[in-house]
């Protein structure tokens, strides 16, 4: 059951800042003689509680800090590590320092990191959202009070600038490749359905199969949780079935590593016994033997677009209308040795 969000009130702000409600109102609306110290306390309180409307928060934050906060979903995931590096590089090239926080796929940690970044008066935030949904997240982000760009995973119900891969097309590219090789019985190791990347990659894959009359057997779709260990254990069960698939699609690289471990555990060889393909390309994919067929994500372009959108929002004056854009960058299939045609005698 989803928790109900409790919206902060001006009284909550006053209590946290240790001032009167009238003082909070004066600080937000630039009325009266409010000292810089009081303004600072009110600014911190409204941001930590998620109370202030965007315009009010921006008025309180006239002094630029030249700091950008980045909250990533899982620093252990090579894709997110590479993305964080590119975000820092792109922001640094524009004269900003970056504070990087790792939520570890935990919504509570994500919220604490956002509050910490706001207390450091960052000029803007890049968010790679942790898996999961909550009313508290929506409530906080809708009133966060600083420019924010959502990267890699879209968040429904919010109108911030969003930069992602074209995940539906990425899933379709893998399907088209495997179908072209002759595979018909294909397993999928996916992430949580509530995460946009997992959902859209699976949908694109399923739609591409359906377009050529190949159904996706729901019994062959398993949860890998974006983790190598879970993908490995669940793939082991999939490979032990009486009619194992001739190919497996992992919707991210971490899960692909787990799939490949399970393939080795079963005494199978890619692509002679089974083909494996994934979304996400980095040196891991080329270091494997055989190399892993992947859909490359343009990490540098994603980071550059996100920082560009964020800085444009930071530079926007208070009287300009707020706008948001959704950018979905084109994926690219890289074929390596892990995929091939099903062998004669292997059930398709």
Short mmCIF file of C-alpha atoms in Angstrom, two decimals:
data_model
loop_
_atom_site.label_atom_id
_atom_site.label_comp_id
_atom_site.label_asym_id
_atom_site.label_seq_id
_atom_site.Cartn_x
_atom_site.Cartn_y
_atom_site.Cartn_z
CA UNK A 1 0.00 0.00 0.00
CA UNK A 2 1.44 3.36 -1.03
CA UNK A 3 2.03 5.85 1.76
CA UNK A 4 0.14 9.14 1.74
CA UNK A 5 2.26 12.26 1.40
CA UNK A 6 2.01 14.88 4.15
CA UNK A 7 2.59 18.33 2.69
CA UNK A 8 4.63 20.76 4.74
CA UNK A 9 2.91 23.95 5.92
CA UNK A 10 4.27 27.43 6.55
CA UNK A 11 3.98 26.68 10.28
CA UNK A 12 6.31 23.69 9.79
CA UNK A 13 8.80 25.99 8.08
CA UNK A 14 8.57 28.54 10.88
CA UNK A 15 9.09 25.89 13.54
CA UNK A 16 12.14 24.40 11.79
CA UNK A 17 13.68 27.83 11.17
CA UNK A 18 12.89 29.01 14.71
CA UNK A 19 11.01 32.12 13.56
CA UNK A 20 7.42 33.32 13.32
CA UNK A 21 5.03 32.54 10.47
CA UNK A 22 5.01 36.26 9.58
CA UNK A 23 8.80 36.24 9.27
CA UNK A 24 8.67 33.25 6.92
CA UNK A 25 6.07 35.04 4.79
CA UNK A 26 8.18 38.21 4.69
CA UNK A 27 11.32 36.27 3.73
CA UNK A 28 9.55 34.37 0.95
CA UNK A 29 7.95 37.48 -0.48
CA UNK A 30 10.90 39.84 0.09
CA UNK A 31 8.89 42.07 2.42
CA UNK A 32 9.96 43.80 5.60
CA UNK A 33 13.42 44.01 7.14
CA UNK A 34 14.55 40.37 7.31
CA UNK A 35 18.21 39.87 8.19
CA UNK A 36 20.48 37.75 5.94
CA UNK A 37 20.87 35.21 8.75
CA UNK A 38 17.09 34.75 9.06
CA UNK A 39 16.74 34.49 5.28
CA UNK A 40 19.35 31.75 5.30
CA UNK A 41 17.52 29.80 8.01
CA UNK A 42 14.19 30.15 6.22
CA UNK A 43 15.76 29.12 2.90
CA UNK A 44 17.20 25.97 4.45
CA UNK A 45 13.91 25.11 6.15
CA UNK A 46 11.70 25.56 3.08
CA UNK A 47 14.05 23.50 0.96
CA UNK A 48 14.48 20.69 3.47
CA UNK A 49 10.71 20.44 3.97
CA UNK A 50 9.89 20.83 0.29
CA UNK A 51 7.55 23.75 1.09
CA UNK A 52 8.59 26.66 -1.07
CA UNK A 53 7.22 27.13 -4.60
CA UNK A 54 9.90 27.32 -7.26
CA UNK A 55 9.77 31.10 -7.60
CA UNK A 56 9.95 31.70 -3.87
CA UNK A 57 12.91 29.41 -3.45
CA UNK A 58 14.73 30.97 -6.37
CA UNK A 59 14.25 34.45 -4.93
CA UNK A 60 15.82 33.27 -1.70
CA UNK A 61 18.72 31.79 -3.61
CA UNK A 62 19.98 34.79 -5.56
CA UNK A 63 23.58 34.10 -4.61
CA UNK A 64 24.91 31.35 -6.84
CA UNK A 65 26.93 28.65 -5.13
CA UNK A 66 28.38 27.22 -8.37
CA UNK A 67 27.55 23.80 -6.95
CA UNK A 68 25.52 21.08 -8.65
CA UNK A 69 24.28 18.01 -6.82
CA UNK A 70 24.11 14.60 -8.48
CA UNK A 71 22.15 11.75 -6.91
CA UNK A 72 22.73 8.40 -8.62
CA UNK A 73 20.79 5.18 -8.13
CA UNK A 74 23.63 2.70 -7.63
CA UNK A 75 27.30 3.58 -7.75
CA UNK A 76 28.21 -0.13 -8.00
CA UNK A 77 26.53 -0.28 -11.40
CA UNK A 78 29.19 0.51 -14.05
CA UNK A 79 26.67 2.42 -16.18
CA UNK A 80 25.82 4.82 -13.37
CA UNK A 81 29.47 5.20 -12.42
CA UNK A 82 30.31 6.19 -15.99
CA UNK A 83 27.33 8.52 -16.12
CA UNK A 84 28.35 10.23 -12.87
CA UNK A 85 31.86 10.74 -14.24
CA UNK A 86 30.53 12.30 -17.44
CA UNK A 87 28.11 14.54 -15.53
CA UNK A 88 30.95 15.80 -13.33
CA UNK A 89 33.18 16.39 -16.35
CA UNK A 90 30.48 18.27 -18.24
CA UNK A 91 29.57 20.44 -15.25
CA UNK A 92 33.22 21.11 -14.42
CA UNK A 93 33.78 22.29 -17.97
CA UNK A 94 31.10 24.91 -17.35
CA UNK A 95 32.66 26.13 -14.12
CA UNK A 96 30.62 24.13 -11.60
CA UNK A 97 31.74 21.85 -8.81
CA UNK A 98 29.74 18.68 -8.26
CA UNK A 99 28.64 16.84 -5.12
CA UNK A 100 27.87 13.18 -5.94
CA UNK A 101 25.59 11.09 -3.71
CA UNK A 102 24.62 7.42 -4.02
CA UNK A 103 21.10 6.33 -3.05
CA UNK A 104 21.86 2.61 -3.40
CA UNK A 105 18.37 2.10 -4.91
CA UNK A 106 16.85 3.24 -1.61
CA UNK A 107 14.11 5.89 -1.63
CA UNK A 108 14.78 6.99 1.96
CA UNK A 109 18.50 7.50 1.23
CA UNK A 110 17.59 9.39 -1.95
CA UNK A 111 15.39 11.76 0.05
CA UNK A 112 18.11 12.34 2.68
CA UNK A 113 20.66 13.10 -0.03
CA UNK A 114 18.33 15.58 -1.68
CA UNK A 115 17.78 17.34 1.63
CA UNK A 116 21.53 17.46 2.25
CA UNK A 117 22.17 18.95 -1.18
CA UNK A 118 19.51 21.59 -0.59
CA UNK A 119 21.11 22.48 2.75
CA UNK A 120 24.37 23.05 0.86
CA UNK A 121 22.49 25.53 -1.35
CA UNK A 122 23.30 23.83 -4.65
CA UNK A 123 22.25 25.75 -7.76
CA UNK A 124 20.64 22.65 -9.30
CA UNK A 125 20.35 18.88 -9.03
CA UNK A 126 20.68 15.96 -11.45
CA UNK A 127 18.67 12.96 -10.29
CA UNK A 128 19.05 9.35 -11.43
CA UNK A 129 16.08 8.03 -9.51
CA UNK A 130 16.19 5.02 -7.22
CA UNK A 131 13.87 2.17 -8.13
CA UNK A 132 10.38 2.49 -6.69
CA UNK A 133 7.61 5.06 -6.41
CA UNK A 134 6.31 7.08 -3.50
CA UNK A 135 3.98 10.00 -2.90
CA UNK A 136 6.67 11.51 -0.67
CA UNK A 137 9.11 11.67 -3.57
CA UNK A 138 6.57 13.32 -5.87
CA UNK A 139 5.60 15.81 -3.18
CA UNK A 140 9.20 16.72 -2.39
CA UNK A 141 10.37 17.03 -5.99
CA UNK A 142 7.33 19.05 -7.05
CA UNK A 143 8.31 21.69 -4.46
CA UNK A 144 12.07 21.23 -4.42
CA UNK A 145 12.77 24.88 -5.15
CA UNK A 146 15.86 24.45 -7.35
CA UNK A 147 16.24 23.48 -11.01
CA UNK A 148 16.35 19.71 -11.43
CA UNK A 149 17.07 17.40 -14.35
CA UNK A 150 15.97 13.77 -14.33
CA UNK A 151 18.39 11.44 -16.11
CA UNK A 152 18.26 7.83 -17.35
CA UNK A 153 15.00 6.89 -15.56
CA UNK A 154 11.90 8.97 -16.16
CA UNK A 155 9.59 9.76 -13.23
CA UNK A 156 5.86 9.84 -13.97
CA UNK A 157 3.91 12.81 -12.66
CA UNK A 158 6.75 15.36 -12.83
CA UNK A 159 7.51 18.01 -15.43
CA UNK A 160 11.26 18.43 -15.03
CA UNK A 161 13.71 18.20 -17.93
CA UNK A 162 14.34 14.50 -18.59
CA UNK A 163 17.18 12.94 -20.59
CA UNK A 164 17.13 9.21 -21.32
CA UNK A 165 18.02 6.59 -23.84
CA UNK A 166 15.21 5.70 -26.26
CA UNK A 167 14.64 2.58 -24.17
CA UNK A 168 11.76 1.20 -26.22
CA UNK A 169 13.87 1.36 -29.36
CA UNK A 170 16.81 -0.23 -27.52
CA UNK A 171 14.69 -3.26 -26.61
CA UNK A 172 13.44 -3.49 -30.18
CA UNK A 173 17.00 -3.50 -31.55
CA UNK A 174 17.87 -6.57 -29.48
CA UNK A 175 14.68 -8.35 -30.55
CA UNK A 176 15.30 -7.64 -34.22
CA UNK A 177 18.86 -8.92 -33.95
CA UNK A 178 17.91 -12.19 -32.23
CA UNK A 179 14.97 -12.81 -34.56
CA UNK A 180 17.23 -12.21 -37.53
CA UNK A 181 19.56 -14.92 -36.24
CA UNK A 182 16.66 -17.38 -36.10
CA UNK A 183 15.79 -17.36 -32.39
CA UNK A 184 12.16 -17.79 -31.42
CA UNK A 185 12.27 -19.02 -27.81
CA UNK A 186 13.90 -16.09 -26.03
CA UNK A 187 14.22 -15.43 -22.31
CA UNK A 188 14.29 -11.96 -20.79
CA UNK A 189 15.96 -10.93 -17.52
CA UNK A 190 14.39 -7.60 -16.61
CA UNK A 191 14.38 -5.09 -13.78
CA UNK A 192 11.46 -3.90 -11.64
CA UNK A 193 8.38 -3.03 -13.69
CA UNK A 194 8.04 0.27 -11.83
CA UNK A 195 11.33 1.55 -13.27
CA UNK A 196 10.91 3.20 -16.68
CA UNK A 197 14.06 1.69 -18.21
CA UNK A 198 13.06 -1.90 -17.38
CA UNK A 199 9.45 -1.41 -18.41
CA UNK A 200 10.11 0.35 -21.72
CA UNK A 201 12.94 -1.95 -22.81
CA UNK A 202 10.73 -4.99 -22.20
CA UNK A 203 7.80 -3.37 -24.01
CA UNK A 204 9.96 -2.49 -27.01
CA UNK A 205 11.33 -6.02 -27.11
CA UNK A 206 7.87 -7.59 -26.87
CA UNK A 207 6.43 -5.30 -29.55
CA UNK A 208 9.25 -6.10 -31.99
CA UNK A 209 8.66 -9.83 -31.50
CA UNK A 210 4.91 -9.41 -31.98
CA UNK A 211 5.43 -7.45 -35.20
CA UNK A 212 6.81 -10.62 -36.85
CA UNK A 213 4.37 -12.99 -35.20
CA UNK A 214 6.66 -14.26 -32.42
CA UNK A 215 5.01 -14.30 -28.98
CA UNK A 216 7.05 -13.68 -25.85
CA UNK A 217 6.40 -16.55 -23.45
CA UNK A 218 5.69 -14.89 -20.05
CA UNK A 219 7.25 -17.91 -18.32
CA UNK A 220 10.58 -16.89 -19.84
CA UNK A 221 10.48 -13.34 -18.42
CA UNK A 222 12.24 -13.26 -15.04
CA UNK A 223 13.19 -10.62 -12.51
CA UNK A 224 16.86 -9.74 -12.17
CA UNK A 225 16.33 -6.69 -9.97
CA UNK A 226 19.19 -4.84 -11.72
CA UNK A 227 21.55 -7.05 -9.71
CA UNK A 228 24.08 -9.61 -10.93
CA UNK A 229 23.45 -12.04 -8.06
CA UNK A 230 19.68 -12.11 -8.47
CA UNK A 231 19.98 -12.40 -12.25
CA UNK A 232 22.36 -15.33 -11.81
CA UNK A 233 20.14 -17.32 -9.44
CA UNK A 234 16.97 -16.74 -11.44
CA UNK A 235 18.70 -17.55 -14.73
CA UNK A 236 19.96 -20.81 -13.24
CA UNK A 237 16.35 -21.88 -12.74
CA UNK A 238 15.46 -20.76 -16.25
CA UNK A 239 18.27 -22.81 -17.78
CA UNK A 240 17.29 -25.86 -15.74
CA UNK A 241 13.81 -25.94 -17.31
CA UNK A 242 12.89 -28.70 -19.74
CA UNK A 243 12.66 -26.30 -22.65
CA UNK A 244 15.32 -23.71 -22.02
CA UNK A 245 15.51 -20.65 -24.30
CA UNK A 246 17.99 -20.48 -27.16
CA UNK A 247 18.77 -16.84 -26.33
CA UNK A 248 18.52 -14.51 -23.33
CA UNK A 249 18.11 -10.73 -23.34
CA UNK A 250 19.27 -8.90 -20.19
CA UNK A 251 17.88 -5.38 -19.96
CA UNK A 252 21.03 -4.01 -18.32
CA UNK A 253 24.71 -4.89 -18.11
CA UNK A 254 24.81 -5.83 -14.42
CA UNK A 255 22.14 -8.45 -14.97
CA UNK A 256 23.93 -9.65 -18.11
CA UNK A 257 26.97 -10.48 -15.98
CA UNK A 258 24.74 -12.60 -13.77
CA UNK A 259 23.23 -14.30 -16.81
CA UNK A 260 26.67 -15.16 -18.17
CA UNK A 261 27.70 -16.60 -14.80
CA UNK A 262 24.61 -18.83 -14.83
CA UNK A 263 25.38 -19.93 -18.38
CA UNK A 264 28.86 -20.98 -17.25
CA UNK A 265 27.44 -22.71 -14.16
CA UNK A 266 25.24 -24.81 -16.45
CA UNK A 267 28.22 -25.86 -18.58
CA UNK A 268 26.90 -23.96 -21.58
CA UNK A 269 28.93 -21.94 -24.07
CA UNK A 270 27.95 -18.72 -25.88
CA UNK A 271 26.86 -18.68 -28.63
CA UNK A 272 27.12 -22.42 -29.38
CA UNK A 273 24.54 -23.43 -26.76
CA UNK A 274 22.82 -20.14 -26.03
CA UNK A 275 23.04 -16.51 -27.14
CA UNK A 276 23.15 -13.58 -24.70
CA UNK A 277 22.60 -9.89 -25.46
CA UNK A 278 22.17 -6.87 -23.21
CA UNK A 279 21.64 -3.13 -23.00
CA UNK A 280 24.64 -1.19 -21.72
CA UNK A 281 28.14 -1.10 -23.15
CA UNK A 282 31.44 -0.50 -21.37
CA UNK A 283 34.88 -2.20 -21.18
CA UNK A 284 33.32 -5.20 -19.38
CA UNK A 285 31.49 -6.08 -22.58
CA UNK A 286 34.66 -6.25 -24.68
CA UNK A 287 36.80 -7.93 -21.99
CA UNK A 288 34.53 -10.97 -21.88
CA UNK A 289 35.20 -13.95 -24.11
CA UNK A 290 33.36 -14.01 -26.36
CA UNK A 291 32.55 -10.31 -26.36
CA UNK A 292 29.02 -9.41 -25.33
CA UNK A 293 26.51 -8.18 -27.91
CA UNK A 294 25.08 -4.96 -26.47
CA UNK A 295 23.08 -1.85 -27.19
CA UNK A 296 25.36 1.10 -26.46
CA UNK A 297 24.06 4.02 -24.43
CA UNK A 298 25.58 7.39 -25.41
CA UNK A 299 26.62 8.21 -21.85
CA UNK A 300 28.60 11.33 -22.77
CA UNK A 301 25.71 12.73 -24.84
CA UNK A 302 23.19 11.96 -22.08
CA UNK A 303 25.35 13.76 -19.50
CA UNK A 304 26.01 16.75 -21.76
CA UNK A 305 22.32 17.17 -22.57
CA UNK A 306 21.36 16.93 -18.91
CA UNK A 307 23.88 19.53 -17.77
CA UNK A 308 22.93 21.83 -20.66
CA UNK A 309 19.24 21.63 -19.73
CA UNK A 310 19.98 22.14 -16.03
CA UNK A 311 22.19 25.18 -16.60
CA UNK A 312 19.58 26.71 -18.91
CA UNK A 313 17.03 26.31 -16.11
CA UNK A 314 19.43 27.82 -13.56
CA UNK A 315 19.98 30.83 -15.83
CA UNK A 316 16.25 31.39 -16.40
CA UNK A 317 14.97 34.51 -14.67
CA UNK A 318 12.05 34.33 -12.23
CA UNK A 319 9.61 36.05 -14.58
CA UNK A 320 10.22 33.57 -17.43
CA UNK A 321 7.71 30.72 -17.74
CA UNK A 322 8.93 27.33 -16.55
CA UNK A 323 9.29 24.77 -19.34
CA UNK A 324 10.45 21.18 -19.50
CA UNK A 325 11.69 18.94 -22.28
CA UNK A 326 12.02 15.18 -22.75
CA UNK A 327 15.09 14.07 -24.70
CA UNK A 328 15.40 10.42 -25.74
CA UNK A 329 18.74 9.64 -27.38
CA UNK A 330 19.20 7.05 -30.11
CA UNK A 331 20.61 3.62 -29.11
CA UNK A 332 23.15 1.68 -31.20
CA UNK A 333 23.49 -2.09 -31.50
CA UNK A 334 27.02 -3.53 -31.26
CA UNK A 335 27.20 -7.17 -32.36
CA UNK A 336 29.91 -9.31 -30.78
CA UNK A 337 30.55 -13.01 -30.32
CA UNK A 338 27.94 -13.79 -27.63
CA UNK A 339 25.13 -14.08 -30.16
CA UNK A 340 24.73 -16.45 -33.08
CA UNK A 341 22.21 -18.67 -34.82
CA UNK A 342 20.60 -21.51 -32.83
CA UNK A 343 22.42 -24.77 -33.40
CA UNK A 344 20.82 -27.63 -35.32
CA UNK A 345 18.79 -29.85 -33.05
CA UNK A 346 18.25 -27.15 -30.42
CA UNK A 347 14.57 -26.38 -29.87
CA UNK A 348 13.71 -22.87 -31.05
#
